């Protein structure tokens, strides 16, 4: 791992054995890597994989002398909240370019971002689509001054370095673990790509798509071909548990999440980690995993989104983080 300022160092997040009946009865052991418990800033926002992906970017921004971070996201984005939290914790000014017109009232994610000092810059959907174009970035620089640019969702080569630490850390904590499967929710696929790079060739990464469509397979492969010098690694995209995409849900998912919280005291978010655990449980019941397998599921955080989800849909989730 690259050397990094002590400012960005932290102790490992816990890794815990879970007892879930669907796994016990199939002779499987399941563990959870609690990155939801990494709390690096105010509130719940700077945690999980968003922290892992920001960490080496923040270090790079700091050592290059940047005073500002600029990034892109939707109005409920965990990444926007994390960047805002990072600004408040580590003394960067932050600019969030938000997709869509400014709403009359801000949702909890954007309220938090603004409380952290983030400048919210709303752009319409067609302008937002230019987020990767040099001309558009230059215009933003003319307007806001120099900044360290973080892509939407925070995925870039430095993000992958941070994501790899999830496995490295787990193996240091549990040297005898020998995971057969590393399982993670995927949006841009950056976290999954980092896990695929770090996992031993004997284990397989399962990336659970939170979105409809299988474009993620190509996206993850191109992240791997840009950063991974090893040969092909075993991984699979699981596309059966996206529930229609971001901010879509069905009653059975909500019921599962409330029950999971009741049983284990672990809050899952409805966009990413909830779909991961729902899917894993269904797959264990359906006999997907060979008996005796060890499965590690990564809790990537996302808990800041629960309040906004409840506000939008009439409080279907009976817990807070
Ligand atoms: C953003 C996010 C993901 C998806 O991460 P990617 O690296 O974009 O695939 C998964 N879980 C949570 C909680 C997230 O906030």
Tab-separated table of C-alpha atoms and ligand atoms in Angstrom:
chain	number	residue	atom	x	y	z
A	1	UNK	CA	0.000	0.000	0.000
A	2	UNK	CA	1.228	3.528	-0.659
A	3	UNK	CA	2.415	5.398	2.425
A	4	UNK	CA	-0.251	7.728	3.689
A	5	UNK	CA	-0.383	10.603	6.176
A	6	UNK	CA	-1.466	9.584	9.689
A	7	UNK	CA	-4.383	11.967	9.152
A	8	UNK	CA	-6.050	9.358	6.958
A	9	UNK	CA	-5.157	6.268	8.968
A	10	UNK	CA	-7.689	4.455	11.126
A	11	UNK	CA	-8.107	1.221	12.992
A	12	UNK	CA	-9.638	-1.726	11.128
A	13	UNK	CA	-13.409	-2.095	10.996
A	14	UNK	CA	-14.671	-5.189	12.842
A	15	UNK	CA	-15.246	-8.448	11.041
A	16	UNK	CA	-17.958	-10.599	12.645
A	17	UNK	CA	-19.457	-14.054	12.225
A	18	UNK	CA	-23.198	-13.916	11.571
A	19	UNK	CA	-25.653	-16.634	12.474
A	20	UNK	CA	-28.317	-16.796	9.787
A	21	UNK	CA	-30.600	-19.834	9.626
A	22	UNK	CA	-30.469	-20.081	5.814
A	23	UNK	CA	-26.690	-20.402	6.018
A	24	UNK	CA	-26.476	-22.648	9.070
A	25	UNK	CA	-28.884	-25.170	7.594
A	26	UNK	CA	-26.893	-25.285	4.351
A	27	UNK	CA	-23.607	-25.818	6.216
A	28	UNK	CA	-22.242	-22.387	5.275
A	29	UNK	CA	-20.445	-19.851	7.405
A	30	UNK	CA	-21.100	-16.203	6.749
A	31	UNK	CA	-19.093	-13.243	8.009
A	32	UNK	CA	-19.733	-9.536	7.752
A	33	UNK	CA	-17.013	-6.904	7.337
A	34	UNK	CA	-18.463	-3.928	9.205
A	35	UNK	CA	-17.255	-0.964	7.173
A	36	UNK	CA	-20.484	0.715	8.250
A	37	UNK	CA	-18.721	1.206	11.587
A	38	UNK	CA	-15.854	3.221	10.094
A	39	UNK	CA	-16.933	6.731	10.998
A	40	UNK	CA	-14.362	9.200	9.772
A	41	UNK	CA	-16.362	12.401	9.871
A	42	UNK	CA	-19.537	14.022	11.157
A	43	UNK	CA	-22.741	11.948	11.107
A	44	UNK	CA	-23.015	8.702	9.155
A	45	UNK	CA	-21.740	9.887	5.814
A	46	UNK	CA	-17.986	9.360	5.766
A	47	UNK	CA	-17.980	5.616	6.246
A	48	UNK	CA	-18.118	2.364	4.342
A	49	UNK	CA	-16.763	2.037	0.867
A	50	UNK	CA	-17.160	5.752	0.267
A	51	UNK	CA	-14.423	6.330	2.828
A	52	UNK	CA	-12.273	3.522	1.364
A	53	UNK	CA	-12.578	5.053	-2.078
A	54	UNK	CA	-11.910	8.612	-0.923
A	55	UNK	CA	-8.979	7.873	1.353
A	56	UNK	CA	-6.122	7.822	-1.182
A	57	UNK	CA	-7.772	10.565	-3.199
A	58	UNK	CA	-7.855	12.831	-0.149
A	59	UNK	CA	-4.208	12.073	0.510
A	60	UNK	CA	-3.360	12.907	-3.116
A	61	UNK	CA	-5.404	16.114	-3.021
A	62	UNK	CA	-3.711	17.154	0.203
A	63	UNK	CA	-0.192	16.443	-0.986
A	64	UNK	CA	-0.820	18.269	-4.269
A	65	UNK	CA	-1.881	21.284	-2.197
A	66	UNK	CA	-5.518	21.366	-3.302
A	67	UNK	CA	-7.883	23.390	-1.146
A	68	UNK	CA	-11.065	22.294	-2.924
A	69	UNK	CA	-12.733	19.052	-3.951
A	70	UNK	CA	-15.377	18.948	-6.648
A	71	UNK	CA	-17.588	16.015	-7.452
A	72	UNK	CA	-20.873	14.954	-9.018
A	73	UNK	CA	-23.927	13.085	-7.827
A	74	UNK	CA	-27.664	12.707	-7.528
A	75	UNK	CA	-29.653	14.329	-4.744
A	76	UNK	CA	-29.560	11.208	-2.516
A	77	UNK	CA	-25.973	10.220	-3.273
A	78	UNK	CA	-23.900	8.573	-0.552
A	79	UNK	CA	-20.806	9.811	-2.367
A	80	UNK	CA	-21.946	13.454	-2.226
A	81	UNK	CA	-22.554	13.105	1.515
A	82	UNK	CA	-19.154	11.448	2.014
A	83	UNK	CA	-17.267	14.145	0.111
A	84	UNK	CA	-19.083	16.829	2.106
A	85	UNK	CA	-18.142	14.996	5.322
A	86	UNK	CA	-14.532	14.700	4.159
A	87	UNK	CA	-14.434	18.429	3.532
A	88	UNK	CA	-15.654	19.129	7.058
A	89	UNK	CA	-13.263	16.618	8.645
A	90	UNK	CA	-10.107	17.342	6.720
A	91	UNK	CA	-10.442	21.019	5.888
A	92	UNK	CA	-11.229	21.048	2.179
A	93	UNK	CA	-13.772	23.314	0.553
A	94	UNK	CA	-16.220	21.129	-1.334
A	95	UNK	CA	-18.409	21.650	-4.379
A	96	UNK	CA	-21.136	19.169	-5.209
A	97	UNK	CA	-22.489	19.305	-8.761
A	98	UNK	CA	-25.977	17.885	-8.303
A	99	UNK	CA	-28.110	16.372	-11.061
A	100	UNK	CA	-31.432	18.164	-11.561
A	101	UNK	CA	-33.062	21.444	-10.634
A	102	UNK	CA	-32.653	22.800	-7.109
A	103	UNK	CA	-35.595	21.468	-5.084
A	104	UNK	CA	-37.779	23.752	-2.985
A	105	UNK	CA	-36.628	22.026	0.195
A	106	UNK	CA	-33.444	20.011	0.584
A	107	UNK	CA	-33.604	16.311	1.413
A	108	UNK	CA	-31.594	15.028	4.410
A	109	UNK	CA	-28.563	14.147	2.235
A	110	UNK	CA	-28.308	17.629	0.756
A	111	UNK	CA	-29.107	19.295	4.080
A	112	UNK	CA	-26.206	17.401	5.614
A	113	UNK	CA	-23.923	18.306	2.703
A	114	UNK	CA	-24.760	21.981	3.076
A	115	UNK	CA	-24.270	21.840	6.860
A	116	UNK	CA	-20.799	20.446	6.168
A	117	UNK	CA	-20.120	23.531	4.087
A	118	UNK	CA	-20.511	21.963	0.639
A	119	UNK	CA	-21.474	24.372	-2.108
A	120	UNK	CA	-24.354	22.763	-4.021
A	121	UNK	CA	-24.332	23.526	-7.732
A	122	UNK	CA	-27.471	22.192	-9.442
A	123	UNK	CA	-27.312	21.439	-13.153
A	124	UNK	CA	-29.969	20.018	-15.468
A	125	UNK	CA	-29.752	16.453	-16.657
A	126	UNK	CA	-28.263	17.227	-20.056
A	127	UNK	CA	-25.473	19.350	-18.544
A	128	UNK	CA	-24.899	16.664	-15.909
A	129	UNK	CA	-24.256	14.101	-18.643
A	130	UNK	CA	-21.129	16.073	-19.625
A	131	UNK	CA	-19.567	15.304	-16.236
A	132	UNK	CA	-16.639	13.433	-17.794
A	133	UNK	CA	-15.943	15.990	-20.550
A	134	UNK	CA	-12.841	18.179	-20.354
A	135	UNK	CA	-14.669	21.243	-21.650
A	136	UNK	CA	-17.282	21.005	-18.923
A	137	UNK	CA	-14.655	20.495	-16.211
A	138	UNK	CA	-12.740	23.536	-17.500
A	139	UNK	CA	-15.892	25.651	-17.296
A	140	UNK	CA	-16.346	24.542	-13.694
A	141	UNK	CA	-12.719	25.521	-12.994
A	142	UNK	CA	-13.288	28.956	-14.467
A	143	UNK	CA	-16.275	29.357	-12.200
A	144	UNK	CA	-14.994	27.848	-8.952
A	145	UNK	CA	-11.190	27.986	-9.238
A	146	UNK	CA	-8.823	25.013	-9.152
A	147	UNK	CA	-10.115	21.811	-7.575
A	148	UNK	CA	-9.310	18.144	-7.148
A	149	UNK	CA	-11.826	16.346	-9.341
A	150	UNK	CA	-13.556	13.252	-8.027
A	151	UNK	CA	-15.767	11.411	-10.512
A	152	UNK	CA	-19.398	10.602	-9.726
A	153	UNK	CA	-19.487	7.685	-7.276
A	154	UNK	CA	-15.812	8.262	-6.456
A	155	UNK	CA	-14.434	5.442	-8.579
A	156	UNK	CA	-10.942	5.938	-10.031
A	157	UNK	CA	-7.608	4.129	-9.758
A	158	UNK	CA	-6.909	5.530	-6.270
A	159	UNK	CA	-10.326	4.377	-5.109
A	160	UNK	CA	-9.430	0.819	-6.059
A	161	UNK	CA	-6.333	0.953	-3.826
A	162	UNK	CA	-8.564	1.823	-0.882
A	163	UNK	CA	-11.098	-0.873	-1.726
A	164	UNK	CA	-8.350	-3.517	-1.791
A	165	UNK	CA	-7.686	-2.776	1.873
A	166	UNK	CA	-11.066	-4.297	2.792
A	167	UNK	CA	-9.669	-7.755	2.037
A	168	UNK	CA	-6.153	-7.045	3.248
A	169	UNK	CA	-7.489	-5.844	6.595
A	170	UNK	CA	-9.873	-8.801	6.971
A	171	UNK	CA	-7.070	-11.265	6.361
A	172	UNK	CA	-4.899	-9.612	8.990
A	173	UNK	CA	-7.799	-9.773	11.456
A	174	UNK	CA	-8.747	-13.373	10.671
A	175	UNK	CA	-5.694	-15.077	9.170
A	176	UNK	CA	-7.441	-18.458	9.108
A	177	UNK	CA	-10.548	-17.188	7.373
A	178	UNK	CA	-9.863	-18.495	3.826
A	179	UNK	CA	-12.958	-16.943	2.294
A	180	UNK	CA	-14.421	-18.833	-0.638
A	181	UNK	CA	-16.601	-15.867	-1.579
A	182	UNK	CA	-16.243	-12.100	-1.108
A	183	UNK	CA	-19.603	-10.455	-1.686
A	184	UNK	CA	-20.299	-6.773	-2.242
A	185	UNK	CA	-22.967	-4.499	-3.628
A	186	UNK	CA	-22.055	-2.664	-6.836
A	187	UNK	CA	-23.042	0.721	-8.255
A	188	UNK	CA	-20.076	1.839	-10.371
A	189	UNK	CA	-18.287	-1.440	-9.608
A	190	UNK	CA	-15.189	0.278	-8.227
A	191	UNK	CA	-15.348	-1.456	-4.862
A	192	UNK	CA	-15.963	-4.816	-6.500
A	193	UNK	CA	-12.988	-4.245	-8.838
A	194	UNK	CA	-10.727	-3.544	-5.863
A	195	UNK	CA	-11.882	-6.741	-4.147
A	196	UNK	CA	-11.331	-8.755	-7.328
A	197	UNK	CA	-7.783	-7.419	-7.549
A	198	UNK	CA	-6.977	-8.263	-3.945
A	199	UNK	CA	-8.766	-11.610	-3.572
A	200	UNK	CA	-6.692	-14.762	-3.775
A	201	UNK	CA	-7.236	-16.815	-6.949
A	202	UNK	CA	-8.891	-19.524	-4.822
A	203	UNK	CA	-11.712	-17.242	-3.822
A	204	UNK	CA	-14.444	-15.726	-5.945
A	205	UNK	CA	-15.920	-12.225	-5.806
A	206	UNK	CA	-19.676	-11.871	-6.238
A	207	UNK	CA	-20.733	-8.342	-7.213
A	208	UNK	CA	-24.437	-7.704	-6.595
A	209	UNK	CA	-25.719	-5.084	-8.992
A	210	UNK	CA	-27.897	-2.406	-7.355
A	211	UNK	CA	-28.930	-1.280	-10.824
A	212	UNK	CA	-30.789	-2.793	-13.734
A	213	UNK	CA	-28.847	-4.023	-16.747
A	214	UNK	CA	-25.534	-5.805	-17.069
A	215	UNK	CA	-23.377	-2.876	-18.249
A	216	UNK	CA	-21.510	-3.352	-14.972
A	217	UNK	CA	-19.774	-6.426	-16.303
A	218	UNK	CA	-18.049	-4.330	-18.972
A	219	UNK	CA	-17.389	-1.483	-16.526
A	220	UNK	CA	-15.743	-3.774	-13.990
A	221	UNK	CA	-13.699	-5.472	-16.702
A	222	UNK	CA	-12.404	-2.146	-17.949
A	223	UNK	CA	-11.485	-1.053	-14.399
A	224	UNK	CA	-9.610	-4.336	-14.053
A	225	UNK	CA	-7.799	-4.068	-17.345
A	226	UNK	CA	-6.699	-0.530	-16.463
A	227	UNK	CA	-5.385	-1.425	-12.987
A	228	UNK	CA	-4.894	-5.156	-12.624
A	229	UNK	CA	-1.729	-6.747	-13.901
A	230	UNK	CA	-2.609	-10.278	-12.764
A	231	UNK	CA	-4.304	-12.698	-15.096
A	232	UNK	CA	-8.087	-13.196	-15.066
A	233	UNK	CA	-9.613	-13.538	-11.601
A	234	UNK	CA	-12.773	-15.440	-10.744
A	235	UNK	CA	-15.728	-13.120	-10.245
A	236	UNK	CA	-19.370	-12.968	-11.151
A	237	UNK	CA	-21.978	-10.248	-11.518
A	238	UNK	CA	-25.248	-11.121	-9.786
A	239	UNK	CA	-28.110	-9.271	-11.470
A	240	UNK	CA	-31.187	-10.850	-9.873
A	241	UNK	CA	-31.534	-8.584	-6.851
A	242	UNK	CA	-31.586	-4.954	-8.022
A	243	UNK	CA	-35.357	-4.589	-7.320
A	244	UNK	CA	-35.733	-2.288	-10.325
A	245	UNK	CA	-32.764	0.000	-9.655
A	246	UNK	CA	-31.830	2.801	-7.254
A	247	UNK	CA	-34.619	3.993	-4.986
A	248	UNK	CA	-36.870	1.132	-6.074
A	249	UNK	CA	-37.986	-1.425	-3.576
A	250	UNK	CA	-40.594	-4.038	-2.937
A	251	UNK	CA	-42.355	-4.879	0.324
A	252	UNK	CA	-40.364	-8.105	0.698
A	253	UNK	CA	-37.111	-6.127	0.767
A	254	UNK	CA	-38.422	-3.769	3.448
A	255	UNK	CA	-39.717	-6.678	5.494
A	256	UNK	CA	-36.333	-8.392	5.197
A	257	UNK	CA	-34.489	-5.261	6.338
A	258	UNK	CA	-36.712	-4.670	9.361
A	259	UNK	CA	-36.405	-8.318	10.333
A	260	UNK	CA	-32.617	-8.300	9.860
A	261	UNK	CA	-32.313	-5.296	12.135
A	262	UNK	CA	-34.537	-6.913	14.751
A	263	UNK	CA	-32.548	-10.160	14.691
A	264	UNK	CA	-28.995	-8.836	14.441
A	265	UNK	CA	-29.099	-5.164	15.425
A	266	UNK	CA	-27.369	-4.348	12.139
A	267	UNK	CA	-28.882	-1.583	10.019
A	268	UNK	CA	-28.719	-2.210	6.274
A	269	UNK	CA	-29.526	0.432	3.685
A	270	UNK	CA	-32.297	-0.170	1.131
A	271	UNK	CA	-30.241	0.842	-1.931
A	272	UNK	CA	-27.136	-1.325	-1.690
A	273	UNK	CA	-26.403	-3.496	1.329
A	274	UNK	CA	-30.026	-4.527	1.846
A	275	UNK	CA	-30.216	-5.950	-1.658
A	276	UNK	CA	-26.882	-7.714	-1.113
A	277	UNK	CA	-28.033	-9.513	2.049
A	278	UNK	CA	-31.460	-10.256	0.602
A	279	UNK	CA	-29.792	-11.797	-2.445
A	280	UNK	CA	-27.231	-13.757	-0.454
A	281	UNK	CA	-29.934	-15.218	1.757
A	282	UNK	CA	-32.037	-16.232	-1.245
A	283	UNK	CA	-28.997	-17.806	-2.907
A	284	UNK	CA	-28.047	-19.732	0.230
A	285	UNK	CA	-31.596	-21.102	0.437
A	286	UNK	CA	-31.532	-22.044	-3.235
A	287	UNK	CA	-28.323	-24.059	-2.855
A	288	UNK	CA	-26.037	-21.703	-4.810
A	289	UNK	CA	-23.116	-22.190	-2.413
A	290	UNK	CA	-21.412	-25.574	-1.980
A	291	UNK	CA	-21.674	-26.889	1.607
A	292	UNK	CA	-18.767	-25.879	3.821
A	293	UNK	CA	-18.204	-22.573	1.990
A	294	UNK	CA	-17.054	-19.495	3.852
A	295	UNK	CA	-18.688	-16.306	2.655
A	296	UNK	CA	-17.712	-12.768	3.600
A	297	UNK	CA	-20.212	-10.006	2.867
A	298	UNK	CA	-18.974	-6.432	2.998
A	299	UNK	CA	-21.231	-3.932	4.754
A	300	UNK	CA	-20.348	-0.918	2.624
A	301	UNK	CA	-22.302	1.583	4.736
A	302	UNK	CA	-24.849	3.815	3.017
A	303	UNK	CA	-26.714	4.445	6.258
A	304	UNK	CA	-26.998	8.182	5.685
A	305	UNK	CA	-29.600	7.338	3.041
A	306	UNK	CA	-32.102	5.766	5.438
A	307	UNK	CA	-33.500	9.070	6.682
A	308	UNK	CA	-34.102	10.362	3.158
A	309	UNK	CA	-35.635	7.062	2.088
A	310	UNK	CA	-38.010	7.120	5.029
A	311	UNK	CA	-38.890	10.765	4.409
A	312	UNK	CA	-39.706	9.977	0.792
A	313	UNK	CA	-41.685	6.778	1.259
A	314	UNK	CA	-43.547	7.216	4.549
A	315	UNK	CA	-41.081	5.566	6.962
A	316	UNK	CA	-41.196	1.924	5.887
A	317	UNK	CA	-37.908	1.209	7.697
A	318	UNK	CA	-38.349	0.875	11.453
A	319	UNK	CA	-34.801	1.701	12.447
A	320	UNK	CA	-32.175	4.366	12.169
A	321	UNK	CA	-28.452	3.754	12.066
B	1	LIG	C1	-21.739	3.611	-3.447
B	1	LIG	C2	-22.081	2.406	-2.687
B	1	LIG	C3	-21.908	1.115	-3.228
B	1	LIG	C4	-21.420	0.894	-4.618
B	1	LIG	O1	-20.031	1.084	-4.709
B	1	LIG	P1	-19.324	1.099	-6.113
B	1	LIG	O2	-17.884	1.148	-5.804
B	1	LIG	O3	-19.777	2.355	-6.825
B	1	LIG	O4	-19.746	-0.095	-6.873
B	1	LIG	C5	-22.203	0.025	-2.422
B	1	LIG	N1	-22.682	0.185	-1.176
B	1	LIG	C6	-22.889	1.402	-0.651
B	1	LIG	C7	-23.455	1.492	0.713
B	1	LIG	C8	-22.594	2.543	-1.376
B	1	LIG	O5	-22.790	3.755	-0.833
